XYZ file of C-alpha atoms in Angstrom:
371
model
C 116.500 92.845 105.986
C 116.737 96.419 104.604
C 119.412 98.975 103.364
C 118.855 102.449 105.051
C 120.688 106.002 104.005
C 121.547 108.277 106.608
C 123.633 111.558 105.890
C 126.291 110.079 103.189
C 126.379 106.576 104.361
C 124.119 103.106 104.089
C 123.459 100.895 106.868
C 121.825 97.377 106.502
C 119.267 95.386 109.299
C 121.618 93.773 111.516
C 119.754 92.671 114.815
C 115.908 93.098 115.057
C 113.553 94.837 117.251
C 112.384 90.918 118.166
C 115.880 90.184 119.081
C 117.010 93.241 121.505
C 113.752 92.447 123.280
C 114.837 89.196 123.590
C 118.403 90.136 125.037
C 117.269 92.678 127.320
C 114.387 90.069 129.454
C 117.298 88.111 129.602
C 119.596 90.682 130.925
C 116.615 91.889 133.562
C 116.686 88.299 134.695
C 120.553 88.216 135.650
C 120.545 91.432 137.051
C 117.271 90.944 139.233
C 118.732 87.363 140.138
C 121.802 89.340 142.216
C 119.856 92.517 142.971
C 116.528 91.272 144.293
C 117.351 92.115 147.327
C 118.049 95.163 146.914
C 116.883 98.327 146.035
C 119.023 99.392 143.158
C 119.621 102.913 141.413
C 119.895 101.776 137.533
C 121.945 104.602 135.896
C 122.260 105.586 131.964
C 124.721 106.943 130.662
C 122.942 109.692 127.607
C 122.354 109.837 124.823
C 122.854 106.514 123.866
C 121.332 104.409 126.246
C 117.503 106.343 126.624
C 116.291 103.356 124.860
C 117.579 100.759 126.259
C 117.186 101.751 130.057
C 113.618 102.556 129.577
C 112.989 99.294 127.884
C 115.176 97.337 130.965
C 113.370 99.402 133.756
C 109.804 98.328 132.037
C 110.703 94.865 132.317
C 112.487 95.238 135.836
C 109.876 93.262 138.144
C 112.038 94.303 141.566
C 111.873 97.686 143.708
C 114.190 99.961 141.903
C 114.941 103.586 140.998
C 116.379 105.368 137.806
C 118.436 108.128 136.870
C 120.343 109.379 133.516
C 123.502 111.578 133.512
C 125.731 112.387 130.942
C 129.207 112.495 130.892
C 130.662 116.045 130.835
C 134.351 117.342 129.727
C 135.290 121.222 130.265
C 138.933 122.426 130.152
C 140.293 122.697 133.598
C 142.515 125.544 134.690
C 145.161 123.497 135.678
C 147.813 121.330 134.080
C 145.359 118.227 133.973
C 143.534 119.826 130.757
C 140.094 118.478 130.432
C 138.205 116.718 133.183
C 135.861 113.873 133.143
C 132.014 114.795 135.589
C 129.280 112.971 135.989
C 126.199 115.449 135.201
C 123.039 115.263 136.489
C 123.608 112.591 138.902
C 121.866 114.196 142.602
C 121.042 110.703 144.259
C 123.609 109.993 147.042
C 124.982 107.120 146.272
C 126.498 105.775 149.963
C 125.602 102.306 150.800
C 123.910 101.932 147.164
C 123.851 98.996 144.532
C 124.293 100.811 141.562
C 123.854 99.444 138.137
C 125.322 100.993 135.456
C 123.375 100.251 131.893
C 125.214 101.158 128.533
C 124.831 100.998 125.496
C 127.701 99.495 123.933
C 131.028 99.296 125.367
C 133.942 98.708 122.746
C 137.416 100.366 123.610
C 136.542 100.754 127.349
C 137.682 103.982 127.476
C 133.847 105.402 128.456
C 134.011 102.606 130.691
C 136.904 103.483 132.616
C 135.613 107.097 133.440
C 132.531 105.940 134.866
C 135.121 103.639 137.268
C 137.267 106.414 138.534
C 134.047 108.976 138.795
C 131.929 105.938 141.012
C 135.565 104.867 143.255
C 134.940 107.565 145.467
C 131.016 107.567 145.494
C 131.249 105.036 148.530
C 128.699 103.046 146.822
C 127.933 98.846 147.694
C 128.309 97.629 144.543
C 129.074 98.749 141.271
C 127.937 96.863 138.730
C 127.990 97.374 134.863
C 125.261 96.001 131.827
C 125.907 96.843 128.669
C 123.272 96.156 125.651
C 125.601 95.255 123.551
C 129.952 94.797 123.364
C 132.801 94.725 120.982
C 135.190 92.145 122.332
C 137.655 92.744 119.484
C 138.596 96.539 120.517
C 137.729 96.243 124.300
C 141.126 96.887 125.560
C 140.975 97.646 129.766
C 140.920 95.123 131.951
C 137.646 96.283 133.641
C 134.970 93.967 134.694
C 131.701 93.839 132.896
C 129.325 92.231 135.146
C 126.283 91.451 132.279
C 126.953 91.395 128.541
C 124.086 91.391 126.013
C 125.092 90.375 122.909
C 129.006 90.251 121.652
C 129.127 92.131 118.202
C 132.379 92.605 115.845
C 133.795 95.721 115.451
C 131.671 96.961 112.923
C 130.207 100.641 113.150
C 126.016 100.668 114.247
C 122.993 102.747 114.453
C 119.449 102.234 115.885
C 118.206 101.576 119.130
C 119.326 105.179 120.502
C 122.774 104.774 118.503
C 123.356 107.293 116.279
C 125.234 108.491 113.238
C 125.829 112.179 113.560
C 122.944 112.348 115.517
C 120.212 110.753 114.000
C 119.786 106.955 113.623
C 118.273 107.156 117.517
C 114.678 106.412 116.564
C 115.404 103.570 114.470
C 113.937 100.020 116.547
C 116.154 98.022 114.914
C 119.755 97.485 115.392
C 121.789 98.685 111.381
C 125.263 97.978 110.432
C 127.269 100.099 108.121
C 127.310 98.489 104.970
C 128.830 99.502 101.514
C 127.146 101.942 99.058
C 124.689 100.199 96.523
C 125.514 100.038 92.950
C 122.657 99.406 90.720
C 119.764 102.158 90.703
C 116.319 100.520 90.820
C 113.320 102.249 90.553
C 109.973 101.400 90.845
C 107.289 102.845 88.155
C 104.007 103.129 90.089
C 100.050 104.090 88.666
C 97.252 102.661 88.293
C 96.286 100.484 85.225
C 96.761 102.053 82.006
C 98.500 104.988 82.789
C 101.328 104.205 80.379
C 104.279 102.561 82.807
C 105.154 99.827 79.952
C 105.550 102.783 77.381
C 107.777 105.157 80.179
C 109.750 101.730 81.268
C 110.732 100.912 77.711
C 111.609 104.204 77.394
C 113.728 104.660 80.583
C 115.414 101.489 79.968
C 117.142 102.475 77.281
C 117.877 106.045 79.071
C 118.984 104.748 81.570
C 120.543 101.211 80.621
C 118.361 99.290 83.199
C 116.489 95.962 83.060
C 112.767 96.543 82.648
C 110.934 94.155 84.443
C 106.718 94.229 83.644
C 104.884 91.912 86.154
C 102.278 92.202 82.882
C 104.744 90.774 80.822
C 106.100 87.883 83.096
C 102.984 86.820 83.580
C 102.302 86.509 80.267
C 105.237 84.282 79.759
C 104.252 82.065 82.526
C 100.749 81.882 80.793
C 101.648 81.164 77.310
C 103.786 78.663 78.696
C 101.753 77.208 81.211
C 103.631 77.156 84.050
C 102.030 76.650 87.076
C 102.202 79.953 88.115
C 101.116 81.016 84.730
C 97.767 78.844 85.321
C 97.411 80.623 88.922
C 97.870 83.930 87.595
C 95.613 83.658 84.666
C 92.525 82.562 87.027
C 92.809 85.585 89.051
C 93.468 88.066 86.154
C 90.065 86.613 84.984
C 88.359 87.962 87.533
C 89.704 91.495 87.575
C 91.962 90.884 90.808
C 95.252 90.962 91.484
C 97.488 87.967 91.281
C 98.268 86.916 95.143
C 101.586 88.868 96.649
C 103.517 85.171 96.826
C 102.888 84.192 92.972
C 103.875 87.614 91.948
C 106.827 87.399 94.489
C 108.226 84.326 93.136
C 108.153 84.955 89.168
C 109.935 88.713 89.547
C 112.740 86.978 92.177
C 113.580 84.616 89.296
C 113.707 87.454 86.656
C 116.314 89.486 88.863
C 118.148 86.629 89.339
C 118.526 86.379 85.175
C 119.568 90.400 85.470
C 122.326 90.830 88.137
C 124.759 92.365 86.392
C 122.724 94.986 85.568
C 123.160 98.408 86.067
C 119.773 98.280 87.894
C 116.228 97.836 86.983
C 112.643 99.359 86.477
C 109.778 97.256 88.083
C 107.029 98.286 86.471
C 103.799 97.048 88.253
C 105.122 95.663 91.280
C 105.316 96.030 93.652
C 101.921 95.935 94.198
C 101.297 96.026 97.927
C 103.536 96.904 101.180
C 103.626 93.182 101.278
C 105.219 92.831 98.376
C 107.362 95.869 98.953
C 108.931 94.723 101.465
C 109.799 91.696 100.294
C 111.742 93.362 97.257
C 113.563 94.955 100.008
C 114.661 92.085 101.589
C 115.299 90.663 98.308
C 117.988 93.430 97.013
C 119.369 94.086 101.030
C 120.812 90.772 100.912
C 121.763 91.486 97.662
C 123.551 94.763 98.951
C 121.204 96.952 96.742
C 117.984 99.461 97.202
C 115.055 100.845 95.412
C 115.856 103.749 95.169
C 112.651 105.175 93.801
C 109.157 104.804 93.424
C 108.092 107.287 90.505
C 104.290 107.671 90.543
C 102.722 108.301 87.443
C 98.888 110.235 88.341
C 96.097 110.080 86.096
C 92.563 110.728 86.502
C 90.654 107.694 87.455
C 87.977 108.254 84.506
C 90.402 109.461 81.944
C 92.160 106.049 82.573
C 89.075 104.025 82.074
C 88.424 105.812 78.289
C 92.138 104.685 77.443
C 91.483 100.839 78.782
C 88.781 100.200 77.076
C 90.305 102.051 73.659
C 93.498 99.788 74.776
C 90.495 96.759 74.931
C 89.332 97.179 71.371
C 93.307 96.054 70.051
C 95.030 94.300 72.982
C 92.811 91.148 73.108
C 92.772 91.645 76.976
C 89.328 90.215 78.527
C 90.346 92.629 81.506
C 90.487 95.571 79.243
C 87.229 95.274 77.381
C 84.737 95.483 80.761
C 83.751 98.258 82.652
C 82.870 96.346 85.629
C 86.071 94.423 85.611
C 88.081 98.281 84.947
C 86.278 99.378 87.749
C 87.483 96.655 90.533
C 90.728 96.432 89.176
C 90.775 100.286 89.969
C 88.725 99.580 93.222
C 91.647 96.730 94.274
C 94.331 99.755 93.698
C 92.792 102.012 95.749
C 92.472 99.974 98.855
C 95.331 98.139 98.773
C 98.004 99.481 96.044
C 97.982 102.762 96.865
C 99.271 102.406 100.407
C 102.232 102.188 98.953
C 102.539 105.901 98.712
C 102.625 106.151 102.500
C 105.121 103.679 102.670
C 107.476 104.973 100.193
C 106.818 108.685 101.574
C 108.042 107.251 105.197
C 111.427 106.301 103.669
C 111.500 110.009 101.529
C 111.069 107.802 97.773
C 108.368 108.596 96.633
C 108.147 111.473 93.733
C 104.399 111.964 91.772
C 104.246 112.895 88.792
C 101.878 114.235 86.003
C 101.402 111.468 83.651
C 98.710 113.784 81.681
C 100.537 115.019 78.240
C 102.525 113.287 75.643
C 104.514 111.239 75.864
C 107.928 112.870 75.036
C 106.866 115.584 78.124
C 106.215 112.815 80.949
C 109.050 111.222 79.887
C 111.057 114.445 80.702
C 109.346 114.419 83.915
C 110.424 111.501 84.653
C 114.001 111.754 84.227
C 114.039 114.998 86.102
C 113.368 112.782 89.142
C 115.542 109.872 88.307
C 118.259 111.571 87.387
C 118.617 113.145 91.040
C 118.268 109.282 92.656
């Protein structure tokens, strides 16, 4: 699950990619059960239904043919005001099966259009599909030959639905879904570029829960938890601590927080593993990350400041170059992909974390501020 903006309003993951695909083989199968013998002219209605005809038509194992039209309104100059037409429809349709394939149907007033428009088309058999249908506003007593999946009356997007047009590209199915109220952000870099000392920081800014995946699993360790023992064997090495450890010990410490006016992870998440597990995490929570704030450093200017960091912080990690080095090495080929992934949603904001500390901190807040 996932929370999604689009113009002024959040959606959450409401029926998967997995799931449509599933609906629609088993729509192709009713359909092609009555229309095998036949050669039938699928029809969809546009914009809405681009997706979901193309992904029927695929899967469509029977002669067939396909055509999209939209329906048209202009004001008439008579009496009758505006006028319902078929556009783009050039097929003749005598002695045809026709199948019509929507969408969504919900009042039935699209629905009842395409009736009238196809009554004098002298056609076989009309038949309508729709992908999916909104029993609880579906008012006209019009037959609906195949129904995908019944949904309540709740507003969607994805799956060539759209929210003042866009939404369309989106493979899964989203639900509208109320606005999130804590602000999380995500403070990103590489070891040692001074996240604990911005978090701390920020946290009091910003009255948010600072979260350190350093710190947390340092309290597992000194305790010896389980996951503390786990942790401290891999932090040995140089590597990072496995995405379903981490994942487990930073779940808990949200739970602790939830009142919260939001929080600041600071070193996780770590991979687009774990990333998207956080976002399933605060989705069914109702919340977001809002943010991930990058902090960039030069890789050898880092290093210097580790090892200094080595000489006081009693951290075996700290005080090797070799060990520096991979930890660096494990960030670059699999932390850092996180950037793409953030970019893709339009969250992720770099910043120069060169200078003292007073003046990144300023940076910083210029970009959290506008989340």
């Amino acid at each position: 699950m996932s929370i999604i903006k689009l113009h002024d309003k959040y959606f959450k993951t409401y029926i998967s990619e997995e799931k449509i695909t599933e609906v629609i083989e088993q729509l192709v199968k009713q359909v092609y059960k009555d229309c095998k013998d036949e050669n039938p002219l699928f029809i969809g209605i546009l914009n809405g239904s681009f997706m979901f005809v193309a992904d029927f038509v695929r899967r469509y194992t029977g002669n067939c043919e396909v055509s999209f039209v939209k329906l048209s309104s202009y004001e008439g100059t008579n009496s009758t005001g505006k006028i319902k037409e078929l556009v783009g429809l050039n097929e003749s349709l005598e002695g045809r099966t026709v199948v019509i394939l929507e969408d969504i149907v919900d009042t039935g007033n699209t629905l009842q259009e395409i009736y009238k428009i196809f009554k004098d088309k002298k056609v076989k058999q009309l038949k309508i599909a729709t992908l999916f249908f909104k029993p609880d506003v579906f008012k006209k007593d019009l037959p609906i030959d195949y129904i995908g999946i019944s949904i309540p009356n709740k507003f969607i997007v994805g799956y060539g639905l759209d929210y003042d047009g866009i939404g369309r590209n989106l493979t899964d199915i989203y639900q509208l879904t109320s606005t999130p109220k804590l602000k999380n952000i995500v403070l990103f870099g590489p070891p040692g570029v001074g996240k604990g000392t911005q978090a701390k920081i920020l946290k009091e800014k910003y009255n948010l829960v600072h979260i350190s995946t350093g710190d947390v699993f340092r309290h597992h360790i000194k305790n010896k938890t389980e996951l503390g023992k786990l942790a401290q064997w891999y932090m040995d090495k140089g590597n990072l601590v496995p995405d379903e450890v981490t994942i487990k010990m930073l779940k808990a410490e949200v739970e602790k927080s939830l009142g919260a006016n939001g929080f600041i992870f600071d070193g996780f998440p770590r991979t687009e593993f774990q990333a998207r597990a956080l976002d399933k995490f605060l989705a069914e929570k109702g919340e977001i990350v809002n943010g991930m704030v990058a902090l960039e450093v030069p890789e050898d200017v880092l290093v210097k400041r580790l090892l200094e960091r080595g000489k006081t912080s009693g951290r075996p990690d700290d005080q090797d170059n070799a060990k520096i080095r991979n930890r660096f090495n494990e960030y670059s080929t699999k932390t850092e992909i996180l950037k793409d992934y953030y970019q893709a949603q339009n969250k992720y904001f770099g910043v120069n974390g060169v200078g003292s500390i007073d003046e990144i901190t300023l940076r910083l807040s210029k970009i959290i501020d506008n989340l």
